[in-house]
Coordinates of C-alpha atoms in Angstrom, one line a residue:
X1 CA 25.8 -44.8 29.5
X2 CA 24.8 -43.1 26.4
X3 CA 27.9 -42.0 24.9
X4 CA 28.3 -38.4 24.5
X5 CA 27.8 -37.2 20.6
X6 CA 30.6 -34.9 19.2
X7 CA 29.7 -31.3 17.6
X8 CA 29.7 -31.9 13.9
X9 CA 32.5 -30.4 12.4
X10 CA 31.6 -27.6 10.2
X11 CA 32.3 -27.6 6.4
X12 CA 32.7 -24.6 4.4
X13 CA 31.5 -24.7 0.9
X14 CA 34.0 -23.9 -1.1
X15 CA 34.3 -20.7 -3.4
X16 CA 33.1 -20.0 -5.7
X17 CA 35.1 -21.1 -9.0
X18 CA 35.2 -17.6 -10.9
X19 CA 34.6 -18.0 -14.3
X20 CA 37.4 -15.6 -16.3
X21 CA 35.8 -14.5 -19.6
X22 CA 37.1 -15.3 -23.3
X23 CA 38.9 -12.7 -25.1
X24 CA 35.2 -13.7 -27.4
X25 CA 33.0 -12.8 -24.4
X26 CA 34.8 -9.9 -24.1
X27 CA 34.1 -8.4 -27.0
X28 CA 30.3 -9.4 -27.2
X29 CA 30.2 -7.6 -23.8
X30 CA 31.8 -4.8 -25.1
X31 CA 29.6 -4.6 -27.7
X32 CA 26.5 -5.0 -25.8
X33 CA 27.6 -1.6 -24.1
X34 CA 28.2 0.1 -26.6
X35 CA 24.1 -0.4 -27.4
X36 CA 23.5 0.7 -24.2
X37 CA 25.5 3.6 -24.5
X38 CA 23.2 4.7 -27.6
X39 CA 20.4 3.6 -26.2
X40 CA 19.6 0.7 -28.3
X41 CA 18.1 -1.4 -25.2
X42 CA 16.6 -4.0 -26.5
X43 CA 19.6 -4.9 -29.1
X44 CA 21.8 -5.1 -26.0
X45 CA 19.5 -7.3 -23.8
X46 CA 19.5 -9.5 -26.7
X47 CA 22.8 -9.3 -27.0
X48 CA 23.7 -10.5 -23.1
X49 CA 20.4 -13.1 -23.0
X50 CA 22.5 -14.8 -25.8
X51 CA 25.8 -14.5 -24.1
X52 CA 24.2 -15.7 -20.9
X53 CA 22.6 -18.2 -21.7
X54 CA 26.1 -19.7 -23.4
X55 CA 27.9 -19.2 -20.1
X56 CA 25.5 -18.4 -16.8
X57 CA 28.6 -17.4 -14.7
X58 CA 29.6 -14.6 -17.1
X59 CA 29.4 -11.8 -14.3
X60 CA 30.2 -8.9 -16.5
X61 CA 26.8 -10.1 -18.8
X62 CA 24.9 -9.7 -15.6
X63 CA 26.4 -6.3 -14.7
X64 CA 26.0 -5.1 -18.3
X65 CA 22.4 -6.1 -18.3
X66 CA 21.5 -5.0 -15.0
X67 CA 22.7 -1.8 -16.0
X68 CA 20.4 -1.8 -19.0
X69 CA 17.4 -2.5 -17.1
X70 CA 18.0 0.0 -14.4
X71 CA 18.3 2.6 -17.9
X72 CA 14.9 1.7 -18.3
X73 CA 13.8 2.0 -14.2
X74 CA 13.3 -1.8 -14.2
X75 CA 15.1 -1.8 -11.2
X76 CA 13.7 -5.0 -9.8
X77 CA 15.3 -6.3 -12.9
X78 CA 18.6 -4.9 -12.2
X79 CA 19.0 -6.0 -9.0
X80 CA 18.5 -9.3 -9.4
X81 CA 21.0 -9.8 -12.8
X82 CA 23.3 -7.7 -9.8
X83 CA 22.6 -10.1 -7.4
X84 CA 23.4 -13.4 -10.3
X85 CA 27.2 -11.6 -10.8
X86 CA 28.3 -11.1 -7.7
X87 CA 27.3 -14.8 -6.8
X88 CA 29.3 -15.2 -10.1
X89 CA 31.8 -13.4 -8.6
X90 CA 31.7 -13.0 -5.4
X91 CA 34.7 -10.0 -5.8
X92 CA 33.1 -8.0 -8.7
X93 CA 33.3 -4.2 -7.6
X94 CA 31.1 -2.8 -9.8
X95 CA 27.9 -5.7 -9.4
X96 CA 28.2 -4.3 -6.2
X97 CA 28.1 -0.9 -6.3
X98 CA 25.5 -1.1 -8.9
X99 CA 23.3 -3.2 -6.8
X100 CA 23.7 -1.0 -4.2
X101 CA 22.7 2.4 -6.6
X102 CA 19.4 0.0 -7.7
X103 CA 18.8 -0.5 -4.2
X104 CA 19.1 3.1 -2.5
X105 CA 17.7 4.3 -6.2
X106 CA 14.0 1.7 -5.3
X107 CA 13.8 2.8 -1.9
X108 CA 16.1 -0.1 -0.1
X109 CA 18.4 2.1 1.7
X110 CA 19.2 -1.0 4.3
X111 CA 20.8 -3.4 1.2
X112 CA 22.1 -0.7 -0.4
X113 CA 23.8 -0.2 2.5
X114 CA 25.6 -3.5 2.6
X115 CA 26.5 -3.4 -1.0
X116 CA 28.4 -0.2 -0.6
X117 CA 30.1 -1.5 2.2
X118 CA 31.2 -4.7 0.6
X119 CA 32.3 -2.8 -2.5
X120 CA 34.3 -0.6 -0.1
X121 CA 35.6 -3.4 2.0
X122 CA 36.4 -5.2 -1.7
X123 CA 37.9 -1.4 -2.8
X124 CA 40.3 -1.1 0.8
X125 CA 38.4 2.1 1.2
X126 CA 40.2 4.0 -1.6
X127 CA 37.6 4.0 -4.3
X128 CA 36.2 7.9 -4.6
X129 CA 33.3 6.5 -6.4
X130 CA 32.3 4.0 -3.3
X131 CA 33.1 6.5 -0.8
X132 CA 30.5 9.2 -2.8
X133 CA 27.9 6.7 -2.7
X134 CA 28.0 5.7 0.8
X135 CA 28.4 10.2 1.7
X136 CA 25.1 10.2 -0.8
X137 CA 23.3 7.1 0.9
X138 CA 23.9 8.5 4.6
X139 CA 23.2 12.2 3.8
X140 CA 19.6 10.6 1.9
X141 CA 19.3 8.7 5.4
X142 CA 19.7 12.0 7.9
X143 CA 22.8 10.8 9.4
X144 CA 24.6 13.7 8.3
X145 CA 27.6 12.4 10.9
X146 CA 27.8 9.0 8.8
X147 CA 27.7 11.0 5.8
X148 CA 30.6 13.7 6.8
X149 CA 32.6 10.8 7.5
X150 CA 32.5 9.2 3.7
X151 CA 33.3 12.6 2.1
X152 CA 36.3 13.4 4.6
X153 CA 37.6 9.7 3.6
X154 CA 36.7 10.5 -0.2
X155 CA 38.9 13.8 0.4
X156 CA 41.7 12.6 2.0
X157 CA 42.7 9.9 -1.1
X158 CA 46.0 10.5 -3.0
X159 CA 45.4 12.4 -6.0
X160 CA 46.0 9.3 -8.0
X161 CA 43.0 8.0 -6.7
X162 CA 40.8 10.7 -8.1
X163 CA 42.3 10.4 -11.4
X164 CA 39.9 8.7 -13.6
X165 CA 37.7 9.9 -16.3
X166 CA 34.5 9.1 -14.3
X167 CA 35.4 10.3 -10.9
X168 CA 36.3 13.7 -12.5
X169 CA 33.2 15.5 -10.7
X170 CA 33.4 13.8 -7.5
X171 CA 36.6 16.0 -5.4
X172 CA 34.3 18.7 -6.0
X173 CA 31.3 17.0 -4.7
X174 CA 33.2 15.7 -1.6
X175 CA 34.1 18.8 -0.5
X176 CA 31.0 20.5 -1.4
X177 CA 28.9 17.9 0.8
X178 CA 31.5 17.5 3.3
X179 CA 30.9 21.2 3.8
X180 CA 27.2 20.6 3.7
X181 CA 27.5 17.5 6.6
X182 CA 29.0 20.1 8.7
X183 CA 26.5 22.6 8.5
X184 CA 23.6 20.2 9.1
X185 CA 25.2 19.2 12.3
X186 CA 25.9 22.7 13.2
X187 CA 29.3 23.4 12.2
X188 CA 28.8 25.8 9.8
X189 CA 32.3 28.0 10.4
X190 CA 34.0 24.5 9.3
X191 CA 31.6 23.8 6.5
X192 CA 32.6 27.5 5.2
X193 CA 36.2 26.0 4.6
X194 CA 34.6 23.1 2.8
X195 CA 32.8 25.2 0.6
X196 CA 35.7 27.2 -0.1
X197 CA 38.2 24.4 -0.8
X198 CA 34.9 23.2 -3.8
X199 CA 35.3 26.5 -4.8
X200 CA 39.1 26.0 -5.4
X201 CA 38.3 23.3 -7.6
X202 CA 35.2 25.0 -9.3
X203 CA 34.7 28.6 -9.2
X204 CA 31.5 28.4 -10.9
X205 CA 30.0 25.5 -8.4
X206 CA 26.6 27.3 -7.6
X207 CA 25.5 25.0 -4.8
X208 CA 28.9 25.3 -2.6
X209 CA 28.6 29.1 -4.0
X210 CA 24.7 29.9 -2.3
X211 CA 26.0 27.7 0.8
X212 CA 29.1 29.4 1.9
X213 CA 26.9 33.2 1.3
X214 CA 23.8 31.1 3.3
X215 CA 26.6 30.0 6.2
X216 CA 27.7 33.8 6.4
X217 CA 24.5 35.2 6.4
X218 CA 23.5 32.5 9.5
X219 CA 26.8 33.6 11.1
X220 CA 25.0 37.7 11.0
X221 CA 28.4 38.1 8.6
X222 CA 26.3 40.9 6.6
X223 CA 28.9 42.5 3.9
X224 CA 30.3 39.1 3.0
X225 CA 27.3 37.4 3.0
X226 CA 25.8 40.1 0.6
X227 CA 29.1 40.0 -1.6
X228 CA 28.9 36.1 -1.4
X229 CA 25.1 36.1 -2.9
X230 CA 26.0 38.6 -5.3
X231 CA 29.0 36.5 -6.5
X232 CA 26.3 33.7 -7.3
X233 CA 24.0 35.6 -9.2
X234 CA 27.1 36.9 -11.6
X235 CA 27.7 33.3 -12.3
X236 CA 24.1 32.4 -12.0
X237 CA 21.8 35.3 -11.9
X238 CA 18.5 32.8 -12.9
X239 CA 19.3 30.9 -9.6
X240 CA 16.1 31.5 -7.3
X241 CA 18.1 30.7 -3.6
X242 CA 20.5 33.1 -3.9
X243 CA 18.2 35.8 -5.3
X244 CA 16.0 35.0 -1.9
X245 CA 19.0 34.9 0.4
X246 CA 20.1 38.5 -1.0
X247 CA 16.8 40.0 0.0
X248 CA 16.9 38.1 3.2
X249 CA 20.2 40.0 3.7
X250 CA 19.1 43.1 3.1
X251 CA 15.9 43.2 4.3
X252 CA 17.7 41.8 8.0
X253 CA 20.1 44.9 7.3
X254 CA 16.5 47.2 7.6
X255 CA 17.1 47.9 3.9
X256 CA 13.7 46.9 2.5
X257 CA 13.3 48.7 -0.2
X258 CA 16.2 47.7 -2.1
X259 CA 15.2 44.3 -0.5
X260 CA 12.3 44.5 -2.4
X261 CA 13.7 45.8 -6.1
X262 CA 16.1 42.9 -6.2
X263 CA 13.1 40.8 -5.8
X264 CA 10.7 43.2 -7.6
X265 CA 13.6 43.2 -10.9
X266 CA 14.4 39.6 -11.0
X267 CA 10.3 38.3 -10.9
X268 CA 9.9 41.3 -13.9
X269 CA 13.1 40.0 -16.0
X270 CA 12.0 36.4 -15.2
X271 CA 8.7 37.0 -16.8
X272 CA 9.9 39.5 -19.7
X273 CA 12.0 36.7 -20.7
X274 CA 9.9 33.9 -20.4
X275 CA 12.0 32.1 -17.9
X276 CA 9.2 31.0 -15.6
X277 CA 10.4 32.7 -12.7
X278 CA 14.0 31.4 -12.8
X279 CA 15.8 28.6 -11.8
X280 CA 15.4 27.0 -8.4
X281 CA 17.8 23.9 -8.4

């Protein structure tokens, strides 16, 4: 009898061995961003070819340059010097997240997808900046439930986890599009609390501003709506949507005339000031 074979055993390969830069490549790196910061492309890509080609596991070369090229919509580019640092390291947050904006940013909404997970998997779901980009991603996709689900997880961090310089904007943008999720799906007496908690944050924010007056004016909540729109337009009187959704209020409240001046005046100023008709986010 033929004796019976034994399942190979199966043998990992081993991880990666993460190369930690030199104080030296540091500073090169450093210095490389600080050309692409002014815009001095091709300095910096000069720059990082050096550095890499010295050390081809120095992740944050790869991230710097993939950052350069996706500057210049070479986004191909990008994602593959994204793609050589996290195989450089395997844990880098931002070749991640970076590869996943390249990805949603060229039309790859499916890999951008998985690199935003894995940067939030990598983050333990407490990075504002991976939670915005997964809200943005889903809302892009239609799955506005998806999407309702980042922002409300981007809300609920600790304020220390909002803290930093670049996620300054994003608290505001949570709420806002939280607010905005909810009204897509239907919800728009929740969304009106969304809208007002941006607002809390950012009494100028125009979107979360023409949103809450739209959400009372599709509730048939006529004198706040109209107070709402005209809140806007003191803050923002160029802004086309809230002009429109003014005259839609009046002109459902049977008062067309005046309907028709708001809309008469702002075309008239628009043109006497060479605006171009205003602006229509």
């Amino acid at each position: 009898q033929q004796q019976q074979q034994q399942p190979k055993a199966v043998v990992k390969a081993p991880p990666p061995v993460v190369h930690k830069p030199t104080s030296g490549e540091r500073a090169s790196v450093g210095m490389a961003v600080m050309l692409i910061n002014k815009a001095e492309f091709a300095a910096a890509e000069a720059e990082l070819d050096g550095l890499i080609r010295g050390n081809p596991l120095l992740a944050d070369a790869y991230v710097a340059r993939g950052t350069c090229k996706a500057l210049q919509a070479q986004l191909a580019g990008a994602v593959l010097d994204f793609k050589a640092a996290t195989e450089a390291d395997p844990e880098h947050i931002e070749a991640w997240k970076r590869r996943g904006q390249a990805r949603a940013a060229s039309g790859d909404s499916k890999g951008a997808l998985g690199d935003f997970r894995r940067a939030k998997q990598l983050t333990k779901g407490e990075s504002i900046e991976v939670l915005v980009e997964l809200g943005r991603l889903h809302f892009h996709m239609r799955d506005f439930r998806a999407a309702g689900k980042q922002y409300r997880a981007a809300v609920n961090l600790p304020a220390s986890a909002t803290a930093s310089k670049g996620a300054k904007d994003l608290p505001v943008e949570a709420r806002h599009m939280l607010g905005v999720c909810l009204a897509s799906v239907g919800e728009t007496q929740a969304a009106l609390g969304w809208y007002d908690k941006a607002l809390k944050l950012d009494p100028a924010h125009r979107e979360a501003l023409t949103n809450k007056a739209q959400g009372l004016r599709e509730l048939a909540n006529d004198p706040p709506a109209r107070e709402a729109y005209r809140l806007a337009l003191t803050k923002h009187p160029q802004y086309v949507r809230a002009r429109l959704g003014l005259s839609q209020v009046l002109h459902a409240a049977g008062e067309h005339r005046i309907a028709a001046r708001e809309l008469t005046d702002f075309i008239e100023g628009s043109s006497e000031g060479g605006g171009g008709g205003g602006d229509t986010g």
